[in-house]
Amino acid sequence: MDTIFGEIELLRDDMVASLGRICAIPAISPHNGGDGEEAKAKEIEKLISELGLGAVEWQRVSDAKSPTGNRPSLFLEVKGTLPRRLCILSHMDIVPEGDRSFWSLDPYKPVTRGSRLYGRGVSDNGMAIISSLYALYALKKLNITPTYTVCLVFLSDEELGSSFGVKPLLERGLFREDDLVIAPDSGNDRGYFIEIAEKSMLRMEFTVTGKQAHAAHPNTGLNACRAANLFSVELDEALHMAFQEKDTLFDPPVSTFEPTRRFANVPNMNTIPGKERFGFDCRVLPSVPLKDVLAVVERVKDEVSRRSGAVIEMEVKGDNAAPPTSEDSDVSRLLLSSIKKVLNVKPVFGGIGGGTFAAFFRRKGIPAVVWQQEPEGTAHQPDEYTEIEYIVNNAKVFAAMMSEN
Ligand SMILES: [Zn+2]
């Protein structure tokens, strides 16, 4: 194993250069104002061919909003001693850069500063693409056949829910029940956290309708802003009151109910808004059925509607939590022993707020783990960065998983 780790050390600068190269191509969903993943996928295919790792298979999912009419995902499979596959899944898409004035650099011109590489998507999730590719490349350079058949998958559309990514690809039967699945898309700085469970997700968008009026004559209208404020506060309190269960597998160990988005209403101060839209993002412990949460929402909605006279409509997107992956599953154990070979940590299994694609596999009965060593709190933020050391360490862990004996 030391030979492999030594080889990966030598590839440090190449990995940083390649990560910068692919992150220079934004891959924002066409549903979020971008051009999609096509250009980035082509660049990754080019890199794979330069590294001599073999031919990739393109899987495309139709998407009328995409300039190409579809969203691509790439599969690279390299035969191992065993037919059983180790699948490492990363996503190519990124979230938009947001307000540029918060960035101290160009999000799409990745640069190194000290021990870090900065740029949109370097941590979420470009690092995983590069670390998994170079783990395979190191084995190839050393003429080592991996123990497991290695399947690297580079996916589209993770950030907006995977409807054009792993979800339909799972339906195409491209994964098997005995696949060892790891999604390196969440973790912490010391690299000890292995995610095996996720909370249920619930996103609710509310439209509160009153009657627009001149601010000098509020009595002639019905202030939707006031009704929305009232509803938001009451709903927040009611949900926190109703669901106080704890589960220490998760951090935080409780269900969370957060008012998040507010949509713009009127562009001027002296108009009473007739319509107000806002949203709640909820991460609910698996022990709490989402229908119980929705029952509370309905009750508060009706109460506030009656008191304020405003009409409240809601749109709900929810996913009940997938069954957790066992700590004793093959992939959990393989990852745990591989981490110990690289990092001086005691790995811990736990749950998170949800939203990785491991859940889709778990629902299909395929155990999946989520892990990588990653800087905490940088994903989706301005000046996103990763520690170069983590790229190297993650590659070592993947190589250890690939060549376990
Ligand atoms: Zn991600």
XYZ file of C-alpha atoms and ligand atoms in Angstrom:
406
model
C 0.000 0.000 0.000
C 2.910 2.379 0.695
C 3.975 2.154 -2.957
C 0.512 3.216 -4.057
C 0.414 6.048 -1.532
C 3.873 7.185 -2.661
C 2.714 7.227 -6.276
C -0.307 9.337 -5.333
C 1.964 11.823 -3.514
C 3.871 12.280 -6.773
C 0.603 13.131 -8.544
C -0.254 15.999 -6.166
C 0.503 18.851 -8.607
C -1.180 17.046 -11.505
C -4.319 16.590 -9.439
C -4.440 20.280 -8.514
C -3.911 21.292 -12.156
C -6.606 18.897 -13.392
C -9.070 20.017 -10.721
C -8.481 23.636 -11.701
C -8.933 22.706 -15.339
C -12.343 21.063 -14.939
C -13.608 23.679 -12.471
C -12.814 26.432 -14.964
C -15.895 25.171 -16.813
C -19.099 26.107 -14.992
C -21.704 23.374 -15.021
C -24.837 25.059 -13.756
C -28.221 23.475 -14.314
C -30.301 24.903 -17.173
C -33.049 25.063 -14.532
C -30.833 27.471 -12.613
C -29.860 29.684 -15.531
C -26.830 27.707 -16.741
C -25.770 25.691 -19.800
C -25.650 22.331 -18.047
C -22.817 19.825 -17.743
C -21.991 19.032 -21.401
C -18.781 21.078 -21.743
C -17.434 19.915 -18.409
C -18.254 16.273 -19.221
C -16.328 16.578 -22.493
C -13.320 17.983 -20.652
C -13.446 15.123 -18.147
C -13.624 12.616 -20.993
C -10.569 14.287 -22.514
C -8.688 14.074 -19.228
C -9.584 10.382 -18.890
C -8.251 9.690 -22.351
C -5.034 11.635 -21.596
C -4.568 9.493 -18.508
C -5.149 6.397 -20.648
C -7.830 5.061 -18.345
C -10.083 3.723 -21.087
C -13.285 4.668 -22.818
C -16.163 6.332 -21.023
C -19.761 5.472 -21.582
C -22.135 8.406 -21.957
C -25.605 8.136 -20.499
C -27.993 10.874 -21.464
C -31.272 11.900 -19.893
C -33.634 14.087 -21.927
C -34.120 17.600 -20.638
C -35.941 20.040 -22.894
C -34.427 22.972 -20.984
C -30.854 21.920 -21.742
C -29.212 23.488 -24.848
C -28.302 19.947 -25.995
C -31.753 18.559 -25.174
C -30.285 16.247 -22.556
C -28.084 15.977 -19.480
C -25.012 13.742 -19.646
C -23.489 11.402 -17.093
C -20.239 9.494 -17.597
C -19.356 5.922 -16.610
C -15.777 4.674 -16.568
C -15.355 1.005 -15.745
C -12.028 -0.725 -15.172
C -11.955 -4.480 -14.658
C -10.680 -5.789 -11.356
C -9.740 -9.229 -10.109
C -13.311 -9.545 -8.843
C -16.403 -8.835 -10.934
C -17.965 -7.099 -7.946
C -17.949 -3.360 -8.483
C -16.783 -0.502 -6.347
C -18.780 2.490 -7.596
C -17.514 5.957 -6.736
C -20.093 8.591 -7.596
C -19.389 12.284 -7.969
C -21.387 15.055 -9.538
C -20.257 17.494 -12.190
C -22.878 20.177 -11.630
C -22.301 23.118 -9.338
C -24.437 25.757 -7.694
C -24.244 29.291 -9.154
C -21.588 31.619 -7.747
C -24.218 33.898 -6.176
C -23.305 37.507 -5.470
C -19.904 38.061 -7.119
C -19.058 40.890 -4.743
C -18.688 38.314 -1.967
C -15.891 36.584 -3.897
C -12.300 37.758 -3.612
C -11.451 35.937 -6.859
C -13.008 34.767 -10.114
C -15.047 31.657 -9.235
C -14.211 30.091 -12.618
C -10.469 30.783 -12.595
C -9.348 28.391 -9.870
C -6.173 29.518 -8.084
C -3.995 28.135 -5.329
C -3.295 30.244 -2.286
C -1.075 28.636 0.297
C -2.315 25.135 1.035
C -5.631 25.634 -0.728
C -7.207 25.619 -4.162
C -10.043 28.134 -4.598
C -12.913 28.147 -7.102
C -16.566 27.235 -7.479
C -16.995 23.469 -7.386
C -13.476 22.561 -6.248
C -14.821 21.006 -3.061
C -18.415 20.333 -4.113
C -17.838 18.107 -6.005
C -14.846 18.437 -8.358
C -12.372 17.108 -5.812
C -14.166 13.744 -5.798
C -13.957 13.483 -9.591
C -10.213 14.125 -9.537
C -9.359 12.023 -6.463
C -11.207 8.977 -7.785
C -9.667 9.337 -11.265
C -6.124 9.702 -9.964
C -6.532 6.795 -7.528
C -7.219 4.663 -10.569
C -4.395 6.303 -12.510
C -1.882 5.574 -9.723
C -2.805 1.867 -9.836
C -2.460 1.859 -13.594
C 0.975 3.490 -13.458
C 2.085 0.791 -11.038
C 0.560 -1.963 -13.172
C -1.717 -3.009 -10.330
C -5.061 -4.590 -11.224
C -7.683 -3.325 -8.786
C -9.266 -5.933 -6.517
C -12.779 -4.749 -7.264
C -13.972 -3.744 -10.667
C -13.900 0.022 -10.406
C -16.793 2.051 -11.746
C -16.376 5.818 -11.609
C -19.561 7.719 -12.286
C -19.694 11.455 -12.985
C -23.246 12.665 -12.713
C -25.431 15.585 -13.707
C -28.110 17.388 -11.761
C -27.215 16.499 -8.179
C -27.744 20.006 -6.859
C -31.352 20.222 -8.026
C -32.455 16.745 -7.011
C -31.001 14.290 -9.581
C -34.106 14.035 -11.770
C -31.778 14.234 -14.793
C -28.981 12.316 -13.090
C -28.756 9.326 -10.857
C -32.506 8.886 -10.337
C -33.352 7.891 -13.944
C -29.994 6.080 -14.305
C -30.925 3.826 -11.389
C -34.171 3.063 -13.217
C -32.151 2.044 -16.281
C -30.640 -0.777 -14.248
C -27.088 0.535 -14.462
C -26.383 -0.411 -10.844
C -26.453 -3.791 -9.126
C -27.521 -4.932 -5.720
C -24.011 -6.061 -4.746
C -22.303 -2.834 -5.892
C -20.198 -1.153 -3.237
C -21.366 2.444 -3.509
C -19.624 5.504 -2.143
C -20.602 9.108 -2.826
C -17.776 11.417 -1.741
C -20.012 14.453 -1.375
C -20.031 15.310 2.313
C -17.627 15.024 5.201
C -15.481 17.002 7.584
C -11.992 18.421 7.945
C -10.508 15.553 9.856
C -12.154 12.982 7.617
C -13.578 10.755 10.320
C -17.280 11.174 9.541
C -18.998 8.439 7.500
C -22.569 9.274 6.569
C -24.911 6.277 6.605
C -28.287 7.915 7.211
C -30.205 10.984 6.111
C -33.186 12.852 7.410
C -36.390 13.242 5.437
C -36.494 16.370 3.317
C -39.448 18.681 3.075
C -39.582 21.891 1.096
C -42.696 24.002 1.318
C -43.461 27.090 -0.694
C -46.336 29.296 0.379
C -48.252 31.896 -1.569
C -50.235 34.295 0.584
C -52.773 36.362 -1.305
C -54.480 39.472 0.066
C -55.398 42.644 -1.796
C -52.965 45.283 -3.006
C -53.593 48.870 -1.918
C -52.018 52.304 -1.493
C -50.031 52.365 1.739
C -51.896 55.471 2.842
C -55.169 53.538 2.741
C -54.435 50.100 4.149
C -58.098 49.630 4.981
C -58.903 49.341 1.265
C -56.621 46.329 0.861
C -55.486 43.228 2.675
C -51.804 43.225 3.559
C -50.329 39.930 2.317
C -46.966 40.805 3.875
C -48.465 40.994 7.358
C -50.396 37.739 6.885
C -47.262 36.012 5.612
C -45.213 37.272 8.562
C -47.816 36.031 10.990
C -48.041 32.663 9.273
C -44.283 32.225 9.109
C -43.799 32.925 12.818
C -46.723 30.770 13.927
C -45.699 27.881 11.696
C -42.105 28.061 12.922
C -43.278 27.871 16.555
C -45.885 25.177 15.965
C -43.472 22.838 14.161
C -40.754 23.194 16.792
C -43.333 22.618 19.524
C -44.845 19.534 17.875
C -41.657 17.658 16.954
C -39.067 17.559 19.709
C -37.795 13.985 19.233
C -34.035 13.402 19.411
C -31.810 10.916 17.582
C -28.108 11.133 18.419
C -27.078 9.394 15.179
C -27.699 12.805 13.626
C -26.029 16.157 13.976
C -28.025 18.180 14.887
C -29.949 15.428 16.734
C -33.349 17.037 16.088
C -35.669 17.811 13.188
C -35.043 21.257 11.755
C -37.718 23.620 10.405
C -36.270 26.747 8.831
C -37.938 29.657 7.074
C -35.531 30.279 4.198
C -36.497 31.932 0.970
C -38.505 35.144 0.559
C -39.521 36.106 -2.930
C -39.621 39.749 -3.956
C -43.032 41.374 -3.597
C -43.586 45.046 -4.517
C -40.711 47.183 -5.834
C -41.663 50.280 -3.814
C -42.312 51.144 -0.182
C -45.683 52.814 -0.494
C -47.703 49.922 -1.860
C -49.303 47.325 0.338
C -48.429 43.973 -1.187
C -51.281 41.816 -2.371
C -49.137 38.732 -2.770
C -46.293 37.292 -0.755
C -44.297 34.106 -1.397
C -41.893 32.410 0.935
C -40.497 29.000 1.744
C -39.540 26.632 4.539
C -36.805 24.009 4.359
C -37.298 21.131 6.813
C -34.996 18.198 7.628
C -37.023 15.715 9.597
C -35.822 12.773 11.680
C -36.710 9.424 10.067
C -38.871 8.555 13.098
C -41.259 11.413 12.259
C -43.587 10.700 9.307
C -43.785 13.643 6.915
C -47.562 13.366 6.889
C -47.580 14.286 10.593
C -45.557 17.396 9.789
C -47.912 18.306 6.964
C -50.913 17.898 9.268
C -49.478 20.596 11.563
C -48.806 22.844 8.555
C -52.410 22.462 7.379
C -53.767 23.299 10.824
C -51.700 26.495 11.192
C -52.420 27.482 7.599
C -56.180 27.245 8.169
C -55.993 29.145 11.458
C -53.957 32.017 10.045
C -56.061 32.129 6.922
C -59.210 32.442 9.020
C -57.754 35.144 11.273
C -56.137 37.252 8.564
C -58.582 36.787 5.739
C -55.703 36.022 3.343
C -55.740 33.005 1.070
C -52.765 30.707 1.670
C -51.740 28.138 -0.899
C -48.843 25.738 -0.572
C -46.615 23.652 -2.799
C -44.801 20.773 -1.181
C -41.818 18.711 -2.222
C -40.934 15.946 0.170
C -38.931 12.765 0.363
C -39.301 10.383 3.241
C -35.926 9.301 4.635
C -34.355 6.219 3.073
C -33.514 3.251 5.311
C -29.995 3.784 6.737
C -26.983 1.808 5.507
C -25.749 -0.640 8.127
C -22.398 -0.047 9.817
C -21.705 -3.717 9.077
C -22.366 -3.549 5.330
C -19.421 -4.474 3.101
C -19.026 -0.939 1.818
C -19.090 0.552 5.341
C -16.379 -1.843 6.475
C -14.266 -1.385 3.355
C -14.375 2.383 3.726
C -13.672 2.280 7.457
C -10.562 0.128 7.080
C -9.332 2.232 4.136
C -9.698 5.507 6.049
C -7.660 4.042 8.904
C -4.819 3.252 6.473
C -4.582 6.902 5.436
C -5.783 9.183 8.212
C -4.908 9.078 11.863
C -8.553 9.150 12.983
C -11.212 6.942 14.520
C -14.022 6.894 11.944
C -17.538 7.581 13.219
C -20.804 6.581 11.533
C -23.626 9.114 11.591
C -26.531 10.829 9.880
C -26.942 14.245 8.239
C -29.711 16.612 7.211
C -30.102 14.929 3.890
C -29.811 15.641 0.239
C -27.067 13.372 -1.112
C -27.755 10.790 -3.792
C -26.943 7.908 -1.458
C -30.614 7.968 -0.473
C -31.693 6.850 -3.959
C -29.463 3.773 -3.665
C -30.610 2.989 -0.142
C -34.215 3.041 -1.293
C -33.306 0.466 -3.956
C -31.739 -1.779 -1.316
C -28.170 -0.923 -2.356
C -26.125 0.077 0.702
C -24.336 3.365 0.083
C -22.000 5.502 2.162
C -21.126 9.161 1.874
C -17.638 10.240 2.809
C -14.753 12.448 1.917
C -12.266 14.583 3.779
C -13.532 18.054 2.970
C -13.323 21.566 4.354
C -16.374 22.282 6.463
C -18.668 25.139 5.528
C -17.196 26.010 2.136
C -19.603 24.242 -0.234
C -22.034 26.649 -1.952
C -20.184 29.613 -0.367
C -18.227 32.482 -1.939
C -14.479 31.723 -2.099
C -15.170 27.978 -2.070
C -11.904 26.137 -1.533
C -10.385 22.805 -0.733
C -7.193 21.837 1.032
C -4.798 20.285 -1.480
C -3.884 17.760 1.198
C -7.470 16.468 1.175
C -7.408 15.804 -2.571
C -4.341 13.634 -1.992
C -5.758 11.897 1.093
C -9.077 11.133 -0.602
C -7.257 9.646 -3.587
C -5.308 7.420 -1.191
C -8.471 6.220 0.535
C -10.118 5.440 -2.820
C -7.002 3.607 -4.010
C -6.996 1.595 -0.777
C -10.642 0.686 -1.338
C -9.960 -0.313 -4.949
C -7.000 -2.516 -4.097
C -8.122 -4.030 -0.802
C -7.028 -7.626 -0.294
Zn -22.306 18.096 -3.790
